[in-house]
Each structure stands twice: as C-alpha cells, then as structure tokens.
Amino acid sequence: MKYLLVAIGFFLGLMGCANPEKMSLNNALDIENTIKETDWRIEVEQKLKEYGHRNWIVVADAAYPKQSNPAIETITIDTDQLEAVAYISELIERSTHVDANIFVDKEMTFVAEKNATGIETYRNSLDSLLNGSPVKRMLHEDIIKELDKSAELFHILILKTNMTIPYTSVFFQLECGYWNAQSEGALRSAME
C-alpha cells in the first residue's frame, strides 16, 4: 500500500507541473497502467506474506483458464511472463518464511519453434532466470491435478500474463522456508 501511495503521489506531482492542455489521453493511460502495474505487485507481495507451506503461486500464459474453485484466485496482469517469474522468484528468495518447489510443463521441452514462434528464446531465458533453482518437469495435466488437490484446503494465486506461447506457465509450490524435508524426516524418525 505504501508503494501505491508513493506512486500516486509521484504522478499527481507530475500532473500538477504539467500544462493541462498538453496532457494527452496517452499520458493519462500511461499513468493508469503504471498504477495497475504497481497494484498487482503490491497484491502479490501481500499474498506472499499471508501464504505459507502448501500455497501456490502460478505465473501463467494468456490462455490459462479461470478455474471455478473459489480457493483459486486469478489476476490478469499485462506483464511479460519472464518479468513476472523474476518478480515472484525474487519475492520468495527475499522471504524468510517460505521457499518454493518450481514446476514447469514437461510438454514445453517438446514444443517446436515452427509451431510456437519464440519458444526457443523463452526456454533459454527461463533456464537462465531460474539457474540454480531445482525445476521439476511434469506433464501439464499432472501439475493441474496437484494444484486442484491443494486447492481443496489451500489458496492458490494465478497471475495470468500476456504470454501467447503454449506450455509456458511456471508453478511455484510454496514450502516452509525455515524447515525442510530432511528436518521433517529426522523429526518423524525421532518420534517413532
């Protein structure tokens, strides 16, 4: 919310200095788009503070469907997919309470450039962006089943981007940031 108020104040200050006769519709739309851009980022940051182990955040392509389960919230953002993935990755990395398992569609590996222009560049850019993070590749339908199963008890956030290449969604399954599977395994063994 603080960032939104700063952004609005900044733009109001700019508007006060501008000649109203020279303010065009494009300038007003630019300001509105920048505020919307700030809004989704603030909303995601707030959600991440609320979310924890077993929640999901999905950065999806433009054709990703709005799901009927009320636990799955969809926000449409007019943002480049890789930019949104980078933002989510950074938020999770800065967070102390969560970490993430990252899933991508196994089908993406097999999509040919001739059938989906830009897929090669996207795959390479995504690999670079997620370099160092373990990424699990699963069939799209299997990931969706996991998502649906989780949504029976936990909230899921879908960020629907302007990406128009198939099988490019990136799924972040949140985990506890200060307790891992090894620690849990050791605890369970000690309890036996």
Short mmCIF file of C-alpha atoms in Angstrom, two decimals:
data_model
loop_
_atom_site.label_atom_id
_atom_site.label_comp_id
_atom_site.label_asym_id
_atom_site.label_seq_id
_atom_site.Cartn_x
_atom_site.Cartn_y
_atom_site.Cartn_z
CA MET A 1 0.00 0.00 0.00
CA LYS A 2 2.91 2.31 0.82
CA TYR A 3 4.30 1.88 -2.71
CA LEU A 4 0.92 2.61 -4.26
CA LEU A 5 0.61 5.86 -2.31
CA VAL A 6 4.13 6.88 -3.33
CA ALA A 7 3.35 6.10 -6.99
CA ILE A 8 0.09 8.05 -6.89
CA GLY A 9 1.78 10.99 -5.16
CA PHE A 10 4.57 10.98 -7.73
CA PHE A 11 2.12 11.00 -10.64
CA LEU A 12 -0.09 13.65 -9.06
CA GLY A 13 3.02 15.78 -8.62
CA LEU A 14 3.90 15.31 -12.27
CA MET A 15 0.37 16.18 -13.30
CA GLY A 16 0.45 19.34 -11.21
CA CYS A 17 3.57 20.51 -13.03
CA ALA A 18 2.16 19.73 -16.46
CA ASN A 19 0.12 22.04 -18.60
CA PRO A 20 -3.41 20.54 -18.54
CA GLU A 21 -3.93 21.47 -22.17
CA LYS A 22 -0.90 19.38 -23.11
CA MET A 23 -1.97 16.34 -21.07
CA SER A 24 -2.98 13.75 -23.63
CA LEU A 25 -5.11 10.67 -23.26
CA ASN A 26 -1.93 8.61 -23.75
CA ASN A 27 -0.30 10.25 -20.73
CA ALA A 28 -3.35 9.50 -18.61
CA LEU A 29 -3.38 5.88 -19.81
CA ASP A 30 0.35 5.56 -19.08
CA ILE A 31 -0.27 6.75 -15.53
CA GLU A 32 -3.21 4.36 -15.13
CA ASN A 33 -1.18 1.42 -16.50
CA THR A 34 1.73 2.20 -14.17
CA ILE A 35 -0.61 2.30 -11.18
CA LYS A 36 -2.17 -1.04 -12.25
CA GLU A 37 1.34 -2.48 -12.65
CA THR A 38 2.18 -1.36 -9.12
CA ASP A 39 -1.14 -2.74 -7.82
CA TRP A 40 -0.52 -6.34 -8.89
CA ARG A 41 2.96 -6.30 -7.45
CA ILE A 42 1.69 -4.97 -4.13
CA GLU A 43 -1.15 -7.51 -4.12
CA VAL A 44 1.25 -10.40 -4.77
CA GLU A 45 3.65 -9.19 -2.10
CA GLN A 46 0.77 -9.07 0.40
CA LYS A 47 -0.46 -12.52 -0.62
CA LEU A 48 3.02 -13.97 -0.16
CA LYS A 49 3.08 -12.60 3.39
CA GLU A 50 -0.21 -14.41 4.04
CA TYR A 51 0.75 -17.59 2.21
CA GLY A 52 2.82 -20.42 3.56
CA HIS A 53 3.53 -24.10 3.19
CA ARG A 54 1.28 -25.70 0.53
CA ASN A 55 0.00 -22.50 -1.10
CA TRP A 56 0.81 -22.00 -4.79
CA ILE A 57 1.59 -19.01 -6.99
CA VAL A 58 1.36 -19.61 -10.73
CA VAL A 59 2.70 -17.34 -13.46
CA ALA A 60 0.52 -18.40 -16.40
CA ASP A 61 0.22 -17.75 -20.10
CA ALA A 62 -2.67 -15.77 -21.59
CA ALA A 63 -4.81 -18.84 -22.40
CA TYR A 64 -4.71 -20.25 -18.87
CA PRO A 65 -8.35 -20.81 -17.81
CA LYS A 66 -10.06 -19.19 -14.87
CA GLN A 67 -10.79 -22.10 -12.58
CA SER A 68 -14.11 -22.48 -10.79
CA ASN A 69 -12.71 -23.34 -7.36
CA PRO A 70 -13.10 -20.25 -5.12
CA ALA A 71 -9.74 -21.02 -3.48
CA ILE A 72 -8.03 -20.29 -6.81
CA GLU A 73 -7.77 -16.55 -7.42
CA THR A 74 -6.85 -15.30 -10.89
CA ILE A 75 -5.35 -11.87 -11.51
CA THR A 76 -4.80 -10.77 -15.10
CA ILE A 77 -1.63 -8.72 -15.43
CA ASP A 78 -0.44 -7.03 -18.61
CA THR A 79 3.15 -8.02 -17.96
CA ASP A 80 5.84 -10.02 -19.69
CA GLN A 81 5.87 -13.58 -18.36
CA LEU A 82 9.60 -13.66 -17.61
CA GLU A 83 9.34 -10.36 -15.74
CA ALA A 84 6.58 -11.81 -13.56
CA VAL A 85 8.58 -15.03 -12.94
CA ALA A 86 11.61 -12.95 -11.96
CA TYR A 87 9.49 -10.87 -9.58
CA ILE A 88 7.95 -13.91 -7.88
CA SER A 89 11.34 -15.62 -7.63
CA GLU A 90 12.84 -12.52 -6.04
CA LEU A 91 9.98 -12.19 -3.53
CA ILE A 92 10.33 -15.82 -2.50
CA GLU A 93 14.12 -15.54 -2.26
CA ARG A 94 13.84 -12.46 0.00
CA SER A 95 11.23 -14.15 2.16
CA THR A 96 12.27 -15.87 5.36
CA HIS A 97 9.06 -17.85 5.89
CA VAL A 98 8.73 -19.63 2.52
CA ASP A 99 10.74 -21.32 -0.18
CA ALA A 100 9.33 -22.94 -3.33
CA ASN A 101 9.30 -26.05 -5.42
CA ILE A 102 9.21 -24.90 -9.04
CA PHE A 103 7.31 -26.86 -11.68
CA VAL A 104 7.12 -26.34 -15.44
CA ASP A 105 5.20 -28.28 -18.06
CA LYS A 106 7.15 -31.22 -19.46
CA GLU A 107 5.46 -30.51 -22.82
CA MET A 108 7.40 -27.23 -23.12
CA THR A 109 10.59 -29.20 -23.85
CA PHE A 110 8.95 -30.70 -26.94
CA VAL A 111 7.20 -27.63 -28.39
CA ALA A 112 8.86 -26.84 -31.73
CA GLU A 113 9.82 -23.32 -32.76
CA LYS A 114 7.96 -23.80 -36.08
CA ASN A 115 4.73 -24.38 -34.12
CA ALA A 116 5.25 -21.70 -31.47
CA THR A 117 7.47 -18.81 -32.52
CA GLY A 118 9.60 -17.63 -29.63
CA ILE A 119 9.61 -20.86 -27.62
CA GLU A 120 13.38 -21.38 -28.04
CA THR A 121 14.17 -17.91 -26.73
CA TYR A 122 11.66 -18.33 -23.90
CA ARG A 123 13.08 -21.71 -22.82
CA ASN A 124 16.64 -20.35 -22.80
CA SER A 125 15.63 -17.20 -20.93
CA LEU A 126 13.62 -19.16 -18.36
CA ASP A 127 16.52 -21.58 -17.80
CA SER A 128 18.85 -18.61 -17.26
CA LEU A 129 16.40 -16.90 -14.95
CA LEU A 130 15.85 -19.99 -12.80
CA ASN A 131 19.51 -21.05 -12.93
CA GLY A 132 20.45 -22.64 -9.64
CA SER A 133 16.86 -23.39 -8.66
CA PRO A 134 15.77 -27.01 -8.96
CA VAL A 135 12.96 -27.18 -11.51
CA LYS A 136 10.67 -30.20 -11.77
CA ARG A 137 9.20 -31.02 -15.17
CA MET A 138 5.82 -32.74 -15.12
CA LEU A 139 3.01 -33.25 -17.59
CA HIS A 140 0.70 -30.24 -17.55
CA GLU A 141 -2.34 -32.30 -16.51
CA ASP A 142 -0.41 -33.81 -13.58
CA ILE A 143 0.57 -30.35 -12.32
CA ILE A 144 -3.05 -29.21 -12.62
CA LYS A 145 -4.17 -32.26 -10.61
CA GLU A 146 -1.68 -31.33 -7.86
CA LEU A 147 -2.93 -27.75 -7.95
CA ASP A 148 -6.58 -28.85 -7.74
CA LYS A 149 -5.80 -31.22 -4.88
CA SER A 150 -4.05 -28.43 -2.97
CA ALA A 151 -6.97 -26.06 -3.63
CA GLU A 152 -9.23 -28.35 -1.61
CA LEU A 153 -7.54 -26.95 1.52
CA PHE A 154 -5.23 -24.11 0.50
CA HIS A 155 -5.33 -20.90 -1.53
CA ILE A 156 -3.73 -20.55 -4.92
CA LEU A 157 -2.90 -17.38 -6.84
CA ILE A 158 -2.77 -17.40 -10.65
CA LEU A 159 -1.07 -14.46 -12.37
CA LYS A 160 -2.29 -14.54 -15.95
CA THR A 161 0.27 -12.74 -18.13
CA ASN A 162 0.22 -11.64 -21.77
CA MET A 163 2.34 -14.66 -22.88
CA THR A 164 1.00 -16.31 -26.04
CA ILE A 165 3.23 -19.39 -26.25
CA PRO A 166 1.79 -22.74 -25.06
CA TYR A 167 3.01 -24.73 -22.05
CA THR A 168 4.98 -21.83 -20.59
CA SER A 169 3.33 -21.49 -17.18
CA VAL A 170 5.61 -21.59 -14.13
CA PHE A 171 4.21 -23.08 -10.92
CA PHE A 172 5.62 -22.15 -7.50
CA GLN A 173 4.51 -24.59 -4.80
CA LEU A 174 5.39 -22.87 -1.54
CA GLU A 175 7.22 -24.72 1.19
CA CYS A 176 8.36 -23.70 4.64
CA GLY A 177 11.46 -21.52 4.36
CA TYR A 178 12.93 -22.49 7.71
CA TRP A 179 12.10 -26.21 7.82
CA ASN A 180 12.90 -28.64 5.02
CA ALA A 181 12.01 -32.24 4.14
CA GLN A 182 15.21 -33.57 5.75
CA SER A 183 14.41 -31.84 9.03
CA GLU A 184 10.86 -33.17 8.89
CA GLY A 185 12.15 -36.68 8.16
CA ALA A 186 14.54 -36.52 11.12
CA LEU A 187 11.72 -35.32 13.37
CA ARG A 188 9.41 -38.14 12.29
CA SER A 189 12.17 -40.71 12.84
CA ALA A 190 12.82 -39.35 16.33
CA MET A 191 9.11 -39.61 17.14
CA GLU A 192 8.96 -43.34 16.33
#
